[in-house]
Amino acid sequence: MVEIWILGATGRAGRSISAELCRGGHQIVLVGRNAQRLSEAAAAIEALGGPTPRTLVTNDPAPQIAADRPDVVVNTVGPFGTTTVPTAQACVAAGSHYVDLANEFEPVRSLLELDTVARAAGSTLVTGAGFGVLATEALVYELCAGRPAPARVRVAAMPVVDGLGPAVLASVVDAAATGGLVYRNGRLVRTRLGAHLQHTPLPDGTTRDTVAVPTGELEATLRASGAAEVIATSSEVPTGRTARAALPIVGAMLRVDALRRTVIRAVDRWQLTPPSTPGDASWAYACAEWEDSETRQAWLRTGEGYRFTSRVAATVAARLAAGQARPGAFTPAALFGADLARAAGGTITVDTAVKDPR
């Protein structure tokens, strides 16, 4: 039977993705550092009634990937700036397919730059298989299908999440250290972290404040649209005036390697988890504007962000395991189209020929 390995299987995302795959009848291997926690996770998944999962205890999965050559590897271990490229390269060397949940700018772009070697090896690499990247990317593909490249695109991610796990927080720390980024005239340029405050509209007439952050959605939107100007914003960063003023200082401090490592270790050691975000719906938004002033908007609505992410990652892994792949490096919608977001439980609404109410 085809095996799907879940790296970080004892974490929140790993457990949820494993459960989704188990319910689909897939043979999974739970990979992690702690034998007791892996056994507990395996028992909980076995109780769902699917195939009995195997467990693999390791601090470094790359040698095991090279030795066992799994069919599909799902990487849930953050920060992805540390784990994405080495794990993906191990999968390419083994001829395995690879999926991760990254949404930091640098890991996403670095993974996509492995396209040539992945094609040569016959491996499929997918990054951003979660709410981060897919939610906004799917909307951009929906808006731009069959049309010339727009002049400008803006996307916004507004997830509702039931707390954040340490791995996600570590990724947030790495993203903040990157600093502000946007695309202008087709070129990546620096901007102030937390700039570009937007009153992002929702279909019910309300708005949510979002600010620019260096996420993988920035790169995915550029590639999906071909636009010369791209801004990616998020509600996950504080949008108050004082917080926005402090963000560049915080980002500069986190660029000091020793301090960033200390913060990430503290996050992991103390299992820090912020409180849940209030609300019952996660939203994503995209607005594309063409040179003739035509403007099109689209929204994706889904439930809690982690649940959507788990469904996305599990769906991608299952499709790769079933042979529905082509060699290369991709973001999720670049490989499977905007309907992947619908398959994971999202609802897309498109409003054409309207003006961007910024």
CSV table of C-alpha atoms in Angstrom, one decimal:
chain,number,residue,atom,x,y,z
A,1,MET,CA,0.0,0.0,0.0
A,2,VAL,CA,1.1,3.5,-0.7
A,3,GLU,CA,2.5,5.2,2.4
A,4,ILE,CA,2.2,8.8,3.4
A,5,TRP,CA,4.6,10.1,6.0
A,6,ILE,CA,3.5,12.9,8.4
A,7,LEU,CA,6.5,14.8,9.8
A,8,GLY,CA,5.6,16.4,13.1
A,9,ALA,CA,2.8,14.0,13.6
A,10,THR,CA,2.3,14.7,17.3
A,11,GLY,CA,1.7,18.4,16.7
A,12,ARG,CA,-1.7,19.9,16.2
A,13,ALA,CA,-1.5,20.1,12.4
A,14,GLY,CA,0.1,16.7,12.2
A,15,ARG,CA,-2.6,15.0,14.2
A,16,SER,CA,-5.4,16.6,12.3
A,17,ILE,CA,-3.9,15.8,8.9
A,18,SER,CA,-3.2,12.2,10.0
A,19,ALA,CA,-6.9,11.9,11.1
A,20,GLU,CA,-8.1,13.2,7.7
A,21,LEU,CA,-6.0,10.7,5.8
A,22,CYS,CA,-6.9,7.8,8.1
A,23,ARG,CA,-10.6,8.5,7.6
A,24,GLY,CA,-9.8,8.3,3.8
A,25,GLY,CA,-8.3,4.8,4.3
A,26,HIS,CA,-4.7,5.9,3.6
A,27,GLN,CA,-1.7,4.1,5.1
A,28,ILE,CA,0.2,6.7,7.1
A,29,VAL,CA,3.5,6.8,9.0
A,30,LEU,CA,3.7,9.1,12.0
A,31,VAL,CA,7.1,10.7,12.3
A,32,GLY,CA,8.4,12.6,15.3
A,33,ARG,CA,10.9,13.0,18.1
A,34,ASN,CA,9.0,11.6,21.1
A,35,ALA,CA,8.2,7.9,21.1
A,36,GLN,CA,5.5,8.2,23.8
A,37,ARG,CA,3.6,11.0,22.1
A,38,LEU,CA,3.8,9.1,18.8
A,39,SER,CA,2.3,6.0,20.4
A,40,GLU,CA,-0.5,8.1,21.9
A,41,ALA,CA,-1.2,9.8,18.5
A,42,ALA,CA,-1.2,6.4,16.8
A,43,ALA,CA,-3.7,4.9,19.3
A,44,ALA,CA,-6.0,7.9,18.8
A,45,ILE,CA,-5.8,7.5,15.0
A,46,GLU,CA,-6.2,3.8,15.1
A,47,ALA,CA,-9.5,4.3,17.0
A,48,LEU,CA,-10.9,6.0,13.9
A,49,GLY,CA,-11.0,2.7,12.2
A,50,GLY,CA,-8.6,3.1,9.3
A,51,PRO,CA,-5.4,1.3,8.6
A,52,THR,CA,-3.1,1.0,11.6
A,53,PRO,CA,-0.4,3.7,11.4
A,54,ARG,CA,3.3,3.0,11.8
A,55,THR,CA,5.5,5.2,13.9
A,56,LEU,CA,9.0,6.4,13.3
A,57,VAL,CA,11.1,8.1,16.0
A,58,THR,CA,13.8,10.4,14.6
A,59,ASN,CA,15.3,13.8,15.1
A,60,ASP,CA,16.3,14.0,11.5
A,61,PRO,CA,14.0,12.5,9.0
A,62,ALA,CA,16.1,13.1,5.9
A,63,PRO,CA,18.3,9.9,6.2
A,64,GLN,CA,15.1,7.8,6.8
A,65,ILE,CA,13.5,9.4,3.7
A,66,ALA,CA,16.6,8.5,1.7
A,67,ALA,CA,16.6,4.9,3.0
A,68,ASP,CA,12.8,4.1,2.9
A,69,ARG,CA,11.8,6.2,-0.1
A,70,PRO,CA,8.2,7.0,1.0
A,71,ASP,CA,5.6,7.7,-1.6
A,72,VAL,CA,4.5,11.1,-0.1
A,73,VAL,CA,6.0,13.2,2.7
A,74,VAL,CA,3.9,15.8,4.5
A,75,ASN,CA,6.0,18.3,6.4
A,76,THR,CA,4.2,20.1,9.3
A,77,VAL,CA,7.4,21.1,11.2
A,78,GLY,CA,8.1,24.8,11.6
A,79,PRO,CA,9.8,27.1,11.3
A,80,PHE,CA,9.7,26.2,7.6
A,81,GLY,CA,12.7,28.5,6.9
A,82,THR,CA,14.7,25.7,8.6
A,83,THR,CA,12.9,22.5,7.5
A,84,THR,CA,11.4,23.1,4.0
A,85,VAL,CA,14.4,23.0,1.7
A,86,PRO,CA,16.4,20.2,3.4
A,87,THR,CA,13.3,18.0,3.6
A,88,ALA,CA,12.2,18.7,0.0
A,89,GLN,CA,15.7,18.0,-1.3
A,90,ALA,CA,15.7,14.7,0.6
A,91,CYS,CA,12.4,13.8,-1.1
A,92,VAL,CA,13.8,14.8,-4.6
A,93,ALA,CA,16.8,12.5,-4.0
A,94,ALA,CA,14.5,9.7,-3.0
A,95,GLY,CA,12.0,10.2,-5.8
A,96,SER,CA,9.3,11.0,-3.2
A,97,HIS,CA,6.5,13.6,-3.4
A,98,TYR,CA,6.6,16.4,-0.9
A,99,VAL,CA,3.9,18.6,0.7
A,100,ASP,CA,4.3,21.4,3.4
A,101,LEU,CA,2.2,24.0,5.2
A,102,ALA,CA,4.7,26.9,4.8
A,103,ASN,CA,3.5,30.4,4.4
A,104,GLU,CA,6.6,32.4,5.0
A,105,PHE,CA,7.9,34.2,2.0
A,106,GLU,CA,11.4,32.8,1.8
A,107,PRO,CA,10.6,29.1,2.3
A,108,VAL,CA,7.8,29.3,-0.3
A,109,ARG,CA,10.0,31.0,-2.9
A,110,SER,CA,13.0,28.7,-2.1
A,111,LEU,CA,10.8,25.6,-2.6
A,112,LEU,CA,9.5,26.9,-5.9
A,113,GLU,CA,13.0,27.4,-7.1
A,114,LEU,CA,13.5,23.6,-6.9
A,115,ASP,CA,11.2,23.2,-9.9
A,116,THR,CA,14.0,22.1,-12.3
A,117,VAL,CA,15.5,19.5,-10.1
A,118,ALA,CA,12.1,18.2,-9.1
A,119,ARG,CA,11.1,17.7,-12.7
A,120,ALA,CA,14.4,15.9,-13.5
A,121,ALA,CA,13.8,13.5,-10.5
A,122,GLY,CA,10.1,13.0,-11.3
A,123,SER,CA,9.1,14.4,-7.9
A,124,THR,CA,6.2,16.7,-7.1
A,125,LEU,CA,6.8,19.4,-4.5
A,126,VAL,CA,3.9,21.4,-3.1
A,127,THR,CA,4.3,24.3,-0.7
A,128,GLY,CA,1.7,26.3,1.1
A,129,ALA,CA,-0.9,23.5,1.3
A,130,GLY,CA,-3.1,25.2,3.9
A,131,PHE,CA,-5.2,28.3,4.5
A,132,GLY,CA,-1.9,30.3,4.1
A,133,VAL,CA,-1.2,30.5,0.3
A,134,LEU,CA,-4.2,28.5,-1.0
A,135,ALA,CA,-7.0,30.6,0.3
A,136,THR,CA,-5.9,33.8,-1.5
A,137,GLU,CA,-4.1,32.0,-4.4
A,138,ALA,CA,-7.3,30.2,-5.4
A,139,LEU,CA,-9.1,33.6,-5.6
A,140,VAL,CA,-6.4,35.1,-7.9
A,141,TYR,CA,-6.7,32.1,-10.3
A,142,GLU,CA,-10.4,32.5,-10.3
A,143,LEU,CA,-10.2,36.2,-11.1
A,144,CYS,CA,-7.5,36.0,-13.7
A,145,ALA,CA,-8.6,32.8,-15.6
A,146,GLY,CA,-8.7,33.5,-19.3
A,147,ARG,CA,-7.7,37.1,-19.0
A,148,PRO,CA,-4.5,39.1,-19.6
A,149,ALA,CA,-2.4,39.8,-16.6
A,150,PRO,CA,-3.8,42.6,-14.4
A,151,ALA,CA,-1.8,45.6,-13.5
A,152,ARG,CA,-2.2,45.3,-9.8
A,153,VAL,CA,-3.4,42.6,-7.3
A,154,ARG,CA,-4.0,42.9,-3.6
A,155,VAL,CA,-4.8,39.9,-1.4
A,156,ALA,CA,-5.7,39.6,2.2
A,157,ALA,CA,-5.8,36.6,4.6
A,158,MET,CA,-8.2,36.9,7.5
A,159,PRO,CA,-8.2,33.5,9.3
A,160,VAL,CA,-10.0,32.6,12.5
A,161,VAL,CA,-8.0,30.1,14.4
A,162,ASP,CA,-8.5,28.3,17.7
A,163,GLY,CA,-5.1,29.3,19.1
A,164,LEU,CA,-1.7,29.0,17.5
A,165,GLY,CA,0.7,26.2,18.1
A,166,PRO,CA,4.4,26.7,18.8
A,167,ALA,CA,5.5,25.6,15.3
A,168,VAL,CA,3.2,28.3,13.8
A,169,LEU,CA,4.4,30.9,16.2
A,170,ALA,CA,8.0,30.1,15.3
A,171,SER,CA,7.2,30.6,11.7
A,172,VAL,CA,5.6,34.0,12.5
A,173,VAL,CA,8.9,35.0,14.3
A,174,ASP,CA,10.9,34.1,11.1
A,175,ALA,CA,8.4,36.0,8.9
A,176,ALA,CA,8.7,39.1,11.1
A,177,ALA,CA,12.5,38.9,10.8
A,178,THR,CA,12.2,39.0,7.0
A,179,GLY,CA,10.8,42.6,7.1
A,180,GLY,CA,8.2,44.2,4.8
A,181,LEU,CA,8.1,43.2,1.1
A,182,VAL,CA,5.9,44.0,-1.9
A,183,TYR,CA,6.3,43.7,-5.6
A,184,ARG,CA,6.4,46.9,-7.7
A,185,ASN,CA,7.1,47.0,-11.4
A,186,GLY,CA,7.6,43.3,-11.2
A,187,ARG,CA,10.5,43.6,-8.8
A,188,LEU,CA,10.6,42.7,-5.1
A,189,VAL,CA,11.2,45.8,-3.0
A,190,ARG,CA,11.5,46.5,0.7
A,191,THR,CA,8.7,48.3,2.6
A,192,ARG,CA,8.1,49.0,6.2
A,193,LEU,CA,6.8,45.9,8.1
A,194,GLY,CA,3.1,46.5,8.9
A,195,ALA,CA,2.7,49.2,6.2
A,196,HIS,CA,-0.2,49.4,3.7
A,197,LEU,CA,-3.1,49.4,6.2
A,198,GLN,CA,-6.1,48.3,4.2
A,199,HIS,CA,-9.8,48.3,5.2
A,200,THR,CA,-10.5,45.0,3.5
A,201,PRO,CA,-14.2,44.6,2.5
A,202,LEU,CA,-16.3,41.6,3.3
A,203,PRO,CA,-19.4,40.6,1.4
A,204,ASP,CA,-21.7,41.7,4.2
A,205,GLY,CA,-20.5,45.3,3.9
A,206,THR,CA,-18.2,45.2,6.9
A,207,THR,CA,-14.4,45.5,6.7
A,208,ARG,CA,-11.4,44.0,8.5
A,209,ASP,CA,-8.2,45.9,8.9
A,210,THR,CA,-5.2,44.1,7.4
A,211,VAL,CA,-1.5,45.1,6.9
A,212,ALA,CA,1.3,44.0,4.6
A,213,VAL,CA,3.4,41.1,5.8
A,214,PRO,CA,6.0,39.0,4.0
A,215,THR,CA,4.0,35.8,3.4
A,216,GLY,CA,4.2,33.1,0.8
A,217,GLU,CA,0.9,34.6,-0.5
A,218,LEU,CA,3.0,37.4,-2.0
A,219,GLU,CA,5.0,35.1,-4.2
A,220,ALA,CA,2.0,32.9,-5.0
A,221,THR,CA,0.0,35.9,-6.1
A,222,LEU,CA,2.7,37.2,-8.3
A,223,ARG,CA,3.0,33.8,-10.1
A,224,ALA,CA,-0.7,33.3,-10.4
A,225,SER,CA,-1.5,36.7,-11.7
A,226,GLY,CA,1.6,38.0,-13.6
A,227,ALA,CA,0.8,41.4,-12.2
A,228,ALA,CA,3.5,44.0,-11.9
A,229,GLU,CA,2.3,45.3,-8.5
A,230,VAL,CA,1.4,42.8,-5.7
A,231,ILE,CA,0.6,43.4,-2.1
A,232,ALA,CA,-0.2,40.7,0.4
A,233,THR,CA,-1.9,41.7,3.7
A,234,SER,CA,-3.1,39.8,6.8
A,235,SER,CA,-5.2,40.3,9.8
A,236,GLU,CA,-2.9,38.2,11.9
A,237,VAL,CA,-0.5,41.1,12.5
A,238,PRO,CA,-1.7,43.8,15.0
A,239,THR,CA,-3.2,46.7,13.0
A,240,GLY,CA,-3.4,49.4,15.7
A,241,ARG,CA,-1.4,52.5,15.2
A,242,THR,CA,1.0,51.8,18.2
A,243,ALA,CA,1.5,48.2,17.1
A,244,ARG,CA,2.2,49.2,13.5
A,245,ALA,CA,4.8,51.7,14.7
A,246,ALA,CA,6.5,49.1,16.7
A,247,LEU,CA,6.6,46.3,14.1
A,248,PRO,CA,9.7,47.6,12.2
A,249,ILE,CA,11.6,47.7,15.5
A,250,VAL,CA,10.5,44.2,16.5
A,251,GLY,CA,11.4,42.9,13.0
A,252,ALA,CA,14.9,44.5,13.2
A,253,MET,CA,15.5,42.9,16.6
A,254,LEU,CA,14.4,39.5,15.4
A,255,ARG,CA,17.0,39.7,12.5
A,256,VAL,CA,19.6,39.2,15.2
A,257,ASP,CA,20.2,35.4,14.9
A,258,ALA,CA,20.9,34.8,18.6
A,259,LEU,CA,17.8,36.7,19.7
A,260,ARG,CA,15.6,35.0,17.1
A,261,ARG,CA,16.8,31.6,18.1
A,262,THR,CA,16.1,32.4,21.8
A,263,VAL,CA,12.6,33.5,21.0
A,264,ILE,CA,11.9,30.4,19.0
A,265,ARG,CA,13.3,28.1,21.7
A,266,ALA,CA,11.1,29.9,24.3
A,267,VAL,CA,8.0,29.4,22.1
A,268,ASP,CA,8.8,25.7,21.8
A,269,ARG,CA,9.8,25.1,25.4
A,270,TRP,CA,6.8,26.8,27.0
A,271,GLN,CA,4.3,25.7,24.4
A,272,LEU,CA,3.0,29.2,24.0
A,273,THR,CA,-0.4,29.5,22.5
A,274,PRO,CA,-2.3,32.8,22.1
A,275,PRO,CA,-6.0,32.9,22.7
A,276,SER,CA,-8.5,31.9,20.0
A,277,THR,CA,-9.6,34.5,17.5
A,278,PRO,CA,-13.2,35.4,17.9
A,279,GLY,CA,-15.7,34.6,15.1
A,280,ASP,CA,-16.9,31.6,13.2
A,281,ALA,CA,-15.6,32.2,9.7
A,282,SER,CA,-12.2,32.6,8.1
A,283,TRP,CA,-12.0,34.9,5.1
A,284,ALA,CA,-9.6,35.5,2.2
A,285,TYR,CA,-9.9,38.3,-0.3
A,286,ALA,CA,-8.4,39.2,-3.6
A,287,CYS,CA,-8.8,42.3,-5.8
A,288,ALA,CA,-7.4,42.5,-9.3
A,289,GLU,CA,-7.2,45.7,-11.3
A,290,TRP,CA,-6.5,46.0,-15.0
A,291,GLU,CA,-5.1,49.0,-17.0
A,292,ASP,CA,-8.5,49.8,-18.4
A,293,SER,CA,-9.7,50.4,-14.8
A,294,GLU,CA,-11.8,47.2,-14.6
A,295,THR,CA,-11.7,45.8,-11.1
A,296,ARG,CA,-12.7,42.4,-10.0
A,297,GLN,CA,-13.0,41.1,-6.4
A,298,ALA,CA,-13.4,37.7,-4.9
A,299,TRP,CA,-13.8,36.2,-1.4
A,300,LEU,CA,-13.3,32.7,0.0
A,301,ARG,CA,-15.1,31.8,3.2
A,302,THR,CA,-14.3,28.8,5.3
A,303,GLY,CA,-14.5,27.7,8.9
A,304,GLU,CA,-11.6,27.6,11.5
A,305,GLY,CA,-8.3,28.0,9.7
A,306,TYR,CA,-6.5,24.9,11.1
A,307,ARG,CA,-9.4,22.7,10.0
A,308,PHE,CA,-9.3,24.1,6.5
A,309,THR,CA,-5.5,23.7,6.4
A,310,SER,CA,-5.7,20.1,7.5
A,311,ARG,CA,-8.2,19.3,4.7
A,312,VAL,CA,-6.1,21.0,2.1
A,313,ALA,CA,-2.9,19.2,3.1
A,314,ALA,CA,-4.7,15.9,3.4
A,315,THR,CA,-6.4,16.3,0.0
A,316,VAL,CA,-3.1,17.2,-1.7
A,317,ALA,CA,-1.3,14.3,-0.1
A,318,ALA,CA,-4.1,11.9,-1.1
A,319,ARG,CA,-4.1,13.1,-4.7
A,320,LEU,CA,-0.3,12.7,-4.9
A,321,ALA,CA,-0.5,9.2,-3.5
A,322,ALA,CA,-3.1,8.4,-6.1
A,323,GLY,CA,-0.8,9.5,-8.9
A,324,GLN,CA,-2.6,12.7,-9.7
A,325,ALA,CA,0.6,14.7,-10.0
A,326,ARG,CA,3.1,16.0,-12.4
A,327,PRO,CA,6.8,16.6,-11.7
A,328,GLY,CA,7.9,20.0,-10.5
A,329,ALA,CA,7.5,22.5,-7.7
A,330,PHE,CA,4.1,24.1,-7.2
A,331,THR,CA,1.8,26.0,-4.9
A,332,PRO,CA,-1.5,24.1,-4.4
A,333,ALA,CA,-3.8,26.0,-6.9
A,334,ALA,CA,-1.0,26.1,-9.5
A,335,LEU,CA,-1.1,22.3,-9.4
A,336,PHE,CA,-4.8,21.5,-8.8
A,337,GLY,CA,-6.6,24.7,-9.6
A,338,ALA,CA,-9.0,26.9,-7.5
A,339,ASP,CA,-11.4,24.0,-7.1
A,340,LEU,CA,-9.0,22.6,-4.5
A,341,ALA,CA,-10.2,25.3,-2.1
A,342,ARG,CA,-13.8,24.2,-2.7
A,343,ALA,CA,-12.8,20.5,-2.2
A,344,ALA,CA,-11.4,21.5,1.2
A,345,GLY,CA,-14.7,23.1,2.2
A,346,GLY,CA,-14.3,26.7,1.1
A,347,THR,CA,-16.9,28.8,-0.7
A,348,ILE,CA,-15.8,31.3,-3.3
A,349,THR,CA,-17.8,34.4,-4.3
A,350,VAL,CA,-16.8,36.5,-7.2
A,351,ASP,CA,-17.9,40.1,-7.8
A,352,THR,CA,-16.9,41.5,-11.2
A,353,ALA,CA,-16.8,45.0,-12.6
A,354,VAL,CA,-16.7,46.8,-9.2
A,355,LYS,CA,-14.4,49.4,-7.9
A,356,ASP,CA,-12.0,48.6,-5.1
A,357,PRO,CA,-13.5,50.4,-2.0
A,358,ARG,CA,-10.1,51.2,-0.3
